[in-house]
Amino acid sequence: MEKKEKGKAVIVGGSIAGISCAHALLRAGWDVVVLEKAGGPPTGSPTGAGLGLDRPAQRIIQSWLNGRPHLLHLATVPLTIDQNQATDNAKVTRTLARDDNFNFRAAHWADLHGLLYNALPPEIFLRGHQYLSFCISEVKTTVTVKAKVLQTDEVIEIKGNLLVAADGCLSSIRQSFLSDFKLRYSGYCAWRGVLDFSGIEDSEIIKGMRRVYPDLGKCLYFDLASGTHSVFYELLNKRLNWVWYINQPEPIMKGNSVTMRVSNDMIKNMHEEAEKVWLPEFVKVIKETKEPFINAMYDCDPLKQIFWSNVVLIGDAAHPTTPHGLRSTNMSILDAMVLGKSLEKWGVEGLLSALEEYQTVRLPVTSKQVLHSRQLGRIKQGLALPDREPFNPKTASPQDCQELQQKTMPFFADLPSLVDSTLCST
């Protein structure tokens, strides 16, 4: 039997989307090189915070952990409840919607990244290499990627059959094909932070939070006030992740980033505003948090295509999204798995068919999920939507409140047959 040609993929971006893709493609029998600008092995993320993993993503990650699926549970905590509640600055006024069968797990970005990174062979990474450009061969069977070695300024070339753009929502590779592409500002930003409460578990701050939020440790809490909302949940190792969304004009962002450095005056002003809106117990958590930061919230209208010749987009490069449906990481992981299964099925000889299948499977799903997340954010922020009044947590009907739940997400907990058939029950 003739041996099939082995494909080689160059992945630009070593975040969760990129290393998820590395896992999936290695298991598809491909050689992989991951270009990452950061110089050393990951120790964390300057903007890393909490994330939620749905059941399909959990199953996929467990299949990548080299026969040690239990490691995912050791690095995460269960989120079994999704609760939305109306608050004023004194108390919770009423529960708007509650799902007691919310089968997610919570992770800190750095914990999940480390788990996935450590399960990969270290030699596939070219760290300290900055992506510069690419060139597709005339016959479209190879792609040559140029990168700069940051330590020496040397420019090197890497040749492969496939270029995977896992370079995030501000993807420069995507811009090569869509020169007029611009992200859409959502109308609001978010203050984000993670409180490390190790050593102060018995403090009044933490006791107060557990008193007014009794399901903390297993619940994804959303507090909704007039024209704003917040979300918080507990992470592994005595950490509390929180996000507070604030309607405002689009800020001026510096550099190639959607995060913003903040001054002490900005933090002080944020603390003062929090006192006017949130429960005192939550305000204490916000004030105790070191180095909070601001995320400007962007997404984009769904793209019509996510591959060109032998260049393909995955993760936030393919579908920038707002975070309200907890989709970004979950979509990235499923993107990677579907791409891997398509490449395994078609081989390097059928690369075009594999990429067409990947696009056909993923685009209808991610497009609906991005738009649903957009709508969910606008509802919770009390912003205008076509043919409906802005959502008011004080007066909303039970039917309106059901829309707040995560399980209303299109394709919630679905796995395409291409993937589902290959995953054993875990």
Coordinates of N, CA and C in Angstrom, one line a residue, residues 124-262:
I124 N 7.9 21.6 18.6 CA 7.1 22.2 17.6 C 7.0 23.7 17.7
F125 N 7.5 24.3 18.8 CA 7.3 25.7 19.0 C 8.6 26.5 18.5
L126 N 8.3 27.5 17.8 CA 9.4 28.5 17.5 C 9.0 29.7 18.3
R127 N 9.5 29.8 19.5 CA 9.2 30.9 20.3 C 10.2 32.1 20.1
G128 N 9.7 33.3 20.3 CA 10.5 34.5 20.0 C 10.6 34.7 18.5
H129 N 9.7 34.2 17.8 CA 9.6 34.4 16.3 C 8.4 35.3 16.0
Q130 N 8.6 36.4 15.3 CA 7.5 37.3 14.9 C 7.1 37.0 13.5
Y131 N 5.9 36.7 13.3 CA 5.4 36.5 11.9 C 5.5 37.8 11.1
L132 N 6.0 37.7 9.9 CA 6.1 38.9 9.0 C 5.2 38.8 7.8
S133 N 5.2 37.7 7.0 CA 4.5 37.6 5.8 C 4.4 36.2 5.3
F134 N 3.6 36.0 4.3 CA 3.5 34.7 3.6 C 3.4 34.8 2.1
C135 N 3.8 33.7 1.4 CA 3.7 33.7 0.0 C 3.2 32.3 -0.5
I136 N 2.1 32.3 -1.2 CA 1.5 31.0 -1.7 C 2.2 30.7 -3.1
S137 N 2.6 29.4 -3.2 CA 3.3 29.0 -4.5 C 2.3 29.1 -5.6
E138 N 2.8 29.2 -6.9 CA 2.0 29.3 -8.0 C 1.0 28.2 -8.2
V139 N 1.4 27.0 -7.9 CA 0.5 25.8 -8.0 C -0.3 25.6 -6.8
K140 N -0.2 26.5 -5.8 CA -1.0 26.5 -4.6 C -0.9 25.3 -3.7
T141 N 0.3 24.6 -3.8 CA 0.5 23.4 -3.0 C 1.3 23.7 -1.8
T142 N 2.0 24.8 -1.8 CA 2.8 25.1 -0.6 C 2.7 26.6 -0.3
V143 N 3.0 26.9 1.0 CA 3.0 28.3 1.4 C 4.3 28.6 2.2
T144 N 5.0 29.7 1.9 CA 6.2 30.0 2.6 C 6.0 31.2 3.5
V145 N 6.3 31.0 4.8 CA 6.1 32.0 5.8 C 7.4 32.6 6.2
K146 N 7.5 33.9 6.3 CA 8.7 34.6 6.8 C 8.4 35.0 8.2
A147 N 9.5 34.9 9.0 CA 9.4 35.3 10.4 C 10.7 35.9 10.9
K148 N 10.7 36.8 11.8 CA 11.9 37.4 12.4 C 12.2 36.8 13.7
V149 N 13.5 36.4 13.9 CA 13.9 35.9 15.2 C 14.2 37.1 16.0
L150 N 13.5 37.3 17.0 CA 13.5 38.6 17.8 C 14.9 38.8 18.5
Q151 N 15.5 37.7 18.9 CA 16.8 37.8 19.6 C 17.9 38.3 18.7
T152 N 17.8 37.9 17.4 CA 18.9 38.2 16.5 C 18.6 39.1 15.3
D153 N 17.3 39.4 15.1 CA 16.7 40.1 14.0 C 16.9 39.3 12.6
E154 N 17.3 38.1 12.7 CA 17.4 37.3 11.5 C 16.0 37.0 11.0
V155 N 15.9 37.0 9.6 CA 14.6 36.6 9.0 C 14.7 35.2 8.4
I156 N 13.8 34.4 8.8 CA 13.9 33.0 8.4 C 12.6 32.7 7.5
E157 N 12.7 31.6 6.8 CA 11.6 31.1 6.0 C 11.2 29.7 6.4
I158 N 9.9 29.5 6.5 CA 9.4 28.2 6.8 C 8.4 27.8 5.8
K159 N 8.6 26.6 5.2 CA 7.7 26.2 4.1 C 6.8 25.1 4.6
G160 N 5.5 25.1 4.2 CA 4.5 24.1 4.6 C 3.5 24.0 3.5
N161 N 2.5 23.1 3.8 CA 1.4 22.9 2.9 C 0.2 23.8 3.3
L162 N 0.2 24.2 4.5 CA -1.0 24.9 5.0 C -0.5 26.0 6.0
L163 N -1.1 27.2 5.9 CA -0.9 28.2 6.9 C -2.1 28.4 7.7
V164 N -2.0 28.3 9.0 CA -3.2 28.4 9.9 C -3.0 29.8 10.6
A165 N -4.0 30.6 10.4 CA -4.0 31.9 11.1 C -4.8 31.8 12.4
A166 N -4.0 31.7 13.5 CA -4.6 31.7 14.8 C -4.1 32.9 15.6
D167 N -4.1 34.1 14.8 CA -3.4 35.3 15.3 C -4.5 36.3 15.9
G168 N -5.6 35.8 16.3 CA -6.5 36.6 17.1 C -7.5 37.5 16.3
C169 N -8.2 38.3 17.1 CA -9.3 39.1 16.5 C -8.7 40.2 15.6
L170 N -7.5 40.6 15.9 CA -6.8 41.6 15.0 C -5.9 41.0 14.0
S171 N -6.2 39.8 13.5 CA -5.4 39.0 12.6 C -4.9 39.8 11.4
S172 N -3.5 39.8 11.3 CA -2.9 40.5 10.2 C -3.0 39.6 8.9
I173 N -3.1 38.3 9.1 CA -3.2 37.4 8.0 C -4.6 37.5 7.4
R174 N -5.6 37.6 8.2 CA -7.0 37.9 7.7 C -7.0 39.2 6.9
Q175 N -6.2 40.2 7.3 CA -6.2 41.5 6.7 C -5.6 41.4 5.3
S176 N -4.7 40.4 5.1 CA -4.1 40.2 3.7 C -5.2 39.9 2.7
F177 N -6.3 39.2 3.1 CA -7.3 38.9 2.2 C -8.5 39.8 2.2
L178 N -8.7 40.5 3.3 CA -9.9 41.4 3.5 C -9.3 42.7 4.0
S179 N -8.8 43.4 3.0 CA -8.1 44.7 3.3 C -9.0 45.8 3.9
D180 N -10.3 45.7 3.7 CA -11.2 46.7 4.2 C -11.9 46.3 5.5
F181 N -11.5 45.1 6.0 CA -12.1 44.6 7.2 C -11.9 45.5 8.4
K182 N -12.9 45.7 9.2 CA -12.8 46.4 10.4 C -13.7 45.8 11.5
L183 N -13.2 45.7 12.7 CA -14.0 45.2 13.8 C -15.2 46.2 14.1
R184 N -16.2 45.6 14.6 CA -17.4 46.4 15.0 C -17.4 46.6 16.5
Y185 N -17.4 47.9 16.9 CA -17.4 48.2 18.4 C -18.8 48.0 18.9
S186 N -18.9 47.3 20.1 CA -20.1 46.9 20.6 C -21.0 48.0 21.3
G187 N -20.3 49.1 21.7 CA -21.0 50.1 22.4 C -20.7 50.1 23.9
Y188 N -19.8 49.2 24.3 CA -19.4 49.2 25.7 C -18.0 48.5 25.9
C189 N -17.4 48.8 27.0 CA -16.2 48.2 27.4 C -16.4 47.4 28.7
A190 N -15.4 46.8 29.1 CA -15.5 46.0 30.4 C -14.3 46.2 31.2
W191 N -14.5 46.4 32.5 CA -13.5 46.3 33.5 C -13.4 44.9 33.9
R192 N -12.2 44.3 34.0 CA -12.0 42.9 34.3 C -10.9 42.8 35.4
G193 N -11.1 41.7 36.2 CA -10.1 41.5 37.2 C -10.2 40.1 37.8
V194 N -9.2 39.6 38.4 CA -9.2 38.4 39.1 C -8.6 38.6 40.5
L195 N -9.5 38.4 41.5 CA -9.0 38.5 42.9 C -8.5 37.2 43.4
D196 N -7.2 37.3 43.8 CA -6.6 36.1 44.5 C -6.9 36.3 46.0
F197 N -7.7 35.4 46.5 CA -8.1 35.5 47.9 C -7.4 34.4 48.8
S198 N -6.3 33.8 48.3 CA -5.6 32.9 49.1 C -5.0 33.6 50.3
G199 N -5.1 33.1 51.4 CA -4.7 33.7 52.7 C -5.7 34.6 53.3
I200 N -6.7 35.0 52.6 CA -7.8 35.8 53.2 C -9.2 35.1 53.0
E201 N -9.1 33.8 53.0 CA -10.4 33.0 52.8 C -11.4 33.3 53.9
D202 N -10.9 33.6 55.1 CA -11.8 33.9 56.3 C -12.1 35.4 56.5
S203 N -11.7 36.2 55.5 CA -11.9 37.6 55.7 C -13.4 38.0 55.5
E204 N -13.7 39.1 55.9 CA -15.1 39.6 55.8 C -15.5 39.8 54.3
I205 N -14.5 40.1 53.5 CA -14.8 40.2 52.0 C -15.3 38.9 51.5
I206 N -14.6 37.8 51.7 CA -15.0 36.6 51.1 C -16.2 36.0 51.9
K207 N -16.3 36.1 53.2 CA -17.5 35.7 53.9 C -18.7 36.4 53.4
G208 N -18.5 37.7 53.2 CA -19.7 38.5 52.7 C -20.1 38.0 51.3
M209 N -19.2 37.8 50.4 CA -19.6 37.3 49.1 C -20.3 35.9 49.2
R210 N -19.8 35.0 50.0 CA -20.4 33.7 50.1 C -21.8 33.8 50.7
R211 N -22.0 34.8 51.6 CA -23.3 35.0 52.2 C -24.3 35.5 51.2
V212 N -24.0 36.5 50.4 CA -25.0 37.0 49.5 C -25.0 36.3 48.1
Y213 N -24.0 35.5 47.8 CA -23.9 34.7 46.6 C -23.6 33.2 47.1
P214 N -24.7 32.6 47.6 CA -24.4 31.3 48.3 C -24.0 30.2 47.4
D215 N -24.2 30.3 46.1 CA -23.7 29.2 45.2 C -22.4 29.5 44.6
L216 N -21.7 30.5 45.1 CA -20.3 30.8 44.6 C -19.5 29.6 44.7
G217 N -18.7 29.2 43.7 CA -17.9 28.0 43.7 C -18.5 27.0 42.7
K218 N -19.8 27.2 42.3 CA -20.4 26.3 41.3 C -21.3 27.1 40.4
C219 N -21.4 28.4 40.5 CA -22.4 29.2 39.8 C -21.8 30.3 39.0
L220 N -22.3 30.5 37.8 CA -22.0 31.6 36.9 C -23.0 32.7 37.2
Y221 N -22.6 33.7 38.0 CA -23.5 34.7 38.4 C -23.5 35.9 37.4
F222 N -24.7 36.4 37.0 CA -24.8 37.6 36.3 C -25.7 38.5 37.1
D223 N -25.2 39.7 37.5 CA -26.0 40.7 38.2 C -26.3 41.8 37.1
L224 N -27.6 42.1 37.0 CA -28.1 43.0 36.0 C -28.7 44.2 36.8
A225 N -28.2 45.4 36.4 CA -28.8 46.7 36.9 C -29.2 47.5 35.7
S226 N -29.6 48.7 35.9 CA -30.1 49.5 34.8 C -29.0 49.9 33.9
G227 N -29.0 49.4 32.6 CA -28.1 49.8 31.6 C -26.7 49.2 31.8
T228 N -26.5 48.2 32.6 CA -25.2 47.6 32.9 C -25.4 46.2 33.4
H229 N -24.3 45.4 33.4 CA -24.4 44.1 34.0 C -22.9 43.6 34.4
S230 N -22.8 42.7 35.3 CA -21.6 42.2 35.7 C -21.7 40.6 35.7
V231 N -20.5 40.0 35.7 CA -20.5 38.5 35.8 C -19.3 38.2 36.7
F232 N -19.5 37.1 37.5 CA -18.4 36.7 38.3 C -18.6 35.2 38.6
Y233 N -17.5 34.5 38.9 CA -17.5 33.1 39.3 C -16.1 32.8 39.8
E234 N -16.1 31.7 40.6 CA -14.9 31.3 41.3 C -14.0 30.4 40.3
L235 N -12.7 30.6 40.5 CA -11.7 29.8 39.7 C -10.9 28.9 40.7
L236 N -10.1 28.0 40.1 CA -9.3 27.2 41.0 C -8.3 28.0 41.8
N237 N -7.8 27.5 42.9 CA -6.8 28.1 43.7 C -7.2 29.4 44.3
K238 N -8.4 29.5 44.8 CA -8.9 30.6 45.5 C -8.8 31.9 44.7
R239 N -9.4 31.9 43.6 CA -9.4 33.1 42.8 C -10.9 33.4 42.4
L240 N -11.2 34.7 42.2 CA -12.5 35.1 41.9 C -12.4 36.0 40.6
N241 N -13.0 35.5 39.5 CA -13.0 36.3 38.3 C -14.3 37.2 38.2
W242 N -14.1 38.4 37.8 CA -15.2 39.3 37.6 C -15.1 40.2 36.4
V243 N -16.2 40.6 35.8 CA -16.2 41.5 34.7 C -17.4 42.4 34.9
W244 N -17.2 43.7 34.6 CA -18.2 44.7 34.7 C -18.3 45.5 33.4
Y245 N -19.4 45.4 32.7 CA -19.6 46.0 31.4 C -20.2 47.4 31.5
I246 N -19.7 48.4 30.8 CA -20.1 49.8 30.9 C -20.3 50.4 29.5
N247 N -21.5 50.9 29.3 CA -21.8 51.5 28.0 C -21.0 52.8 27.9
Q248 N -20.3 53.0 26.8 CA -19.5 54.2 26.6 C -19.1 54.3 25.1
P249 N -18.7 55.5 24.6 CA -18.2 55.7 23.3 C -16.9 54.8 23.1
E250 N -16.6 54.5 21.8 CA -15.5 53.7 21.6 C -14.2 54.5 22.0
P251 N -13.4 53.8 22.8 CA -12.1 54.5 23.3 C -11.1 54.4 22.2
I252 N -10.1 55.3 22.4 CA -8.9 55.3 21.5 C -7.9 54.2 22.0
M253 N -7.7 53.2 21.2 CA -6.8 52.1 21.6 C -5.4 52.3 21.1
K254 N -4.4 52.0 21.9 CA -3.1 52.2 21.4 C -2.5 50.8 21.1
G255 N -1.8 50.8 19.9 CA -1.1 49.6 19.5 C -2.1 48.6 19.0
N256 N -1.6 47.4 18.8 CA -2.4 46.3 18.2 C -3.1 45.5 19.3
S257 N -4.1 46.1 20.0 CA -4.6 45.5 21.2 C -6.1 46.0 21.4
V258 N -6.9 45.1 22.1 CA -8.2 45.6 22.5 C -8.3 45.7 24.0
T259 N -7.1 45.7 24.6 CA -7.1 46.0 26.1 C -6.4 47.3 26.3
M260 N -6.7 47.9 27.5 CA -6.2 49.2 27.7 C -5.5 49.3 29.1
R261 N -4.4 49.9 29.1 CA -3.7 50.2 30.4 C -4.5 51.2 31.2
V262 N -4.6 51.1 32.5 CA -5.4 52.1 33.2 C -4.5 52.7 34.3

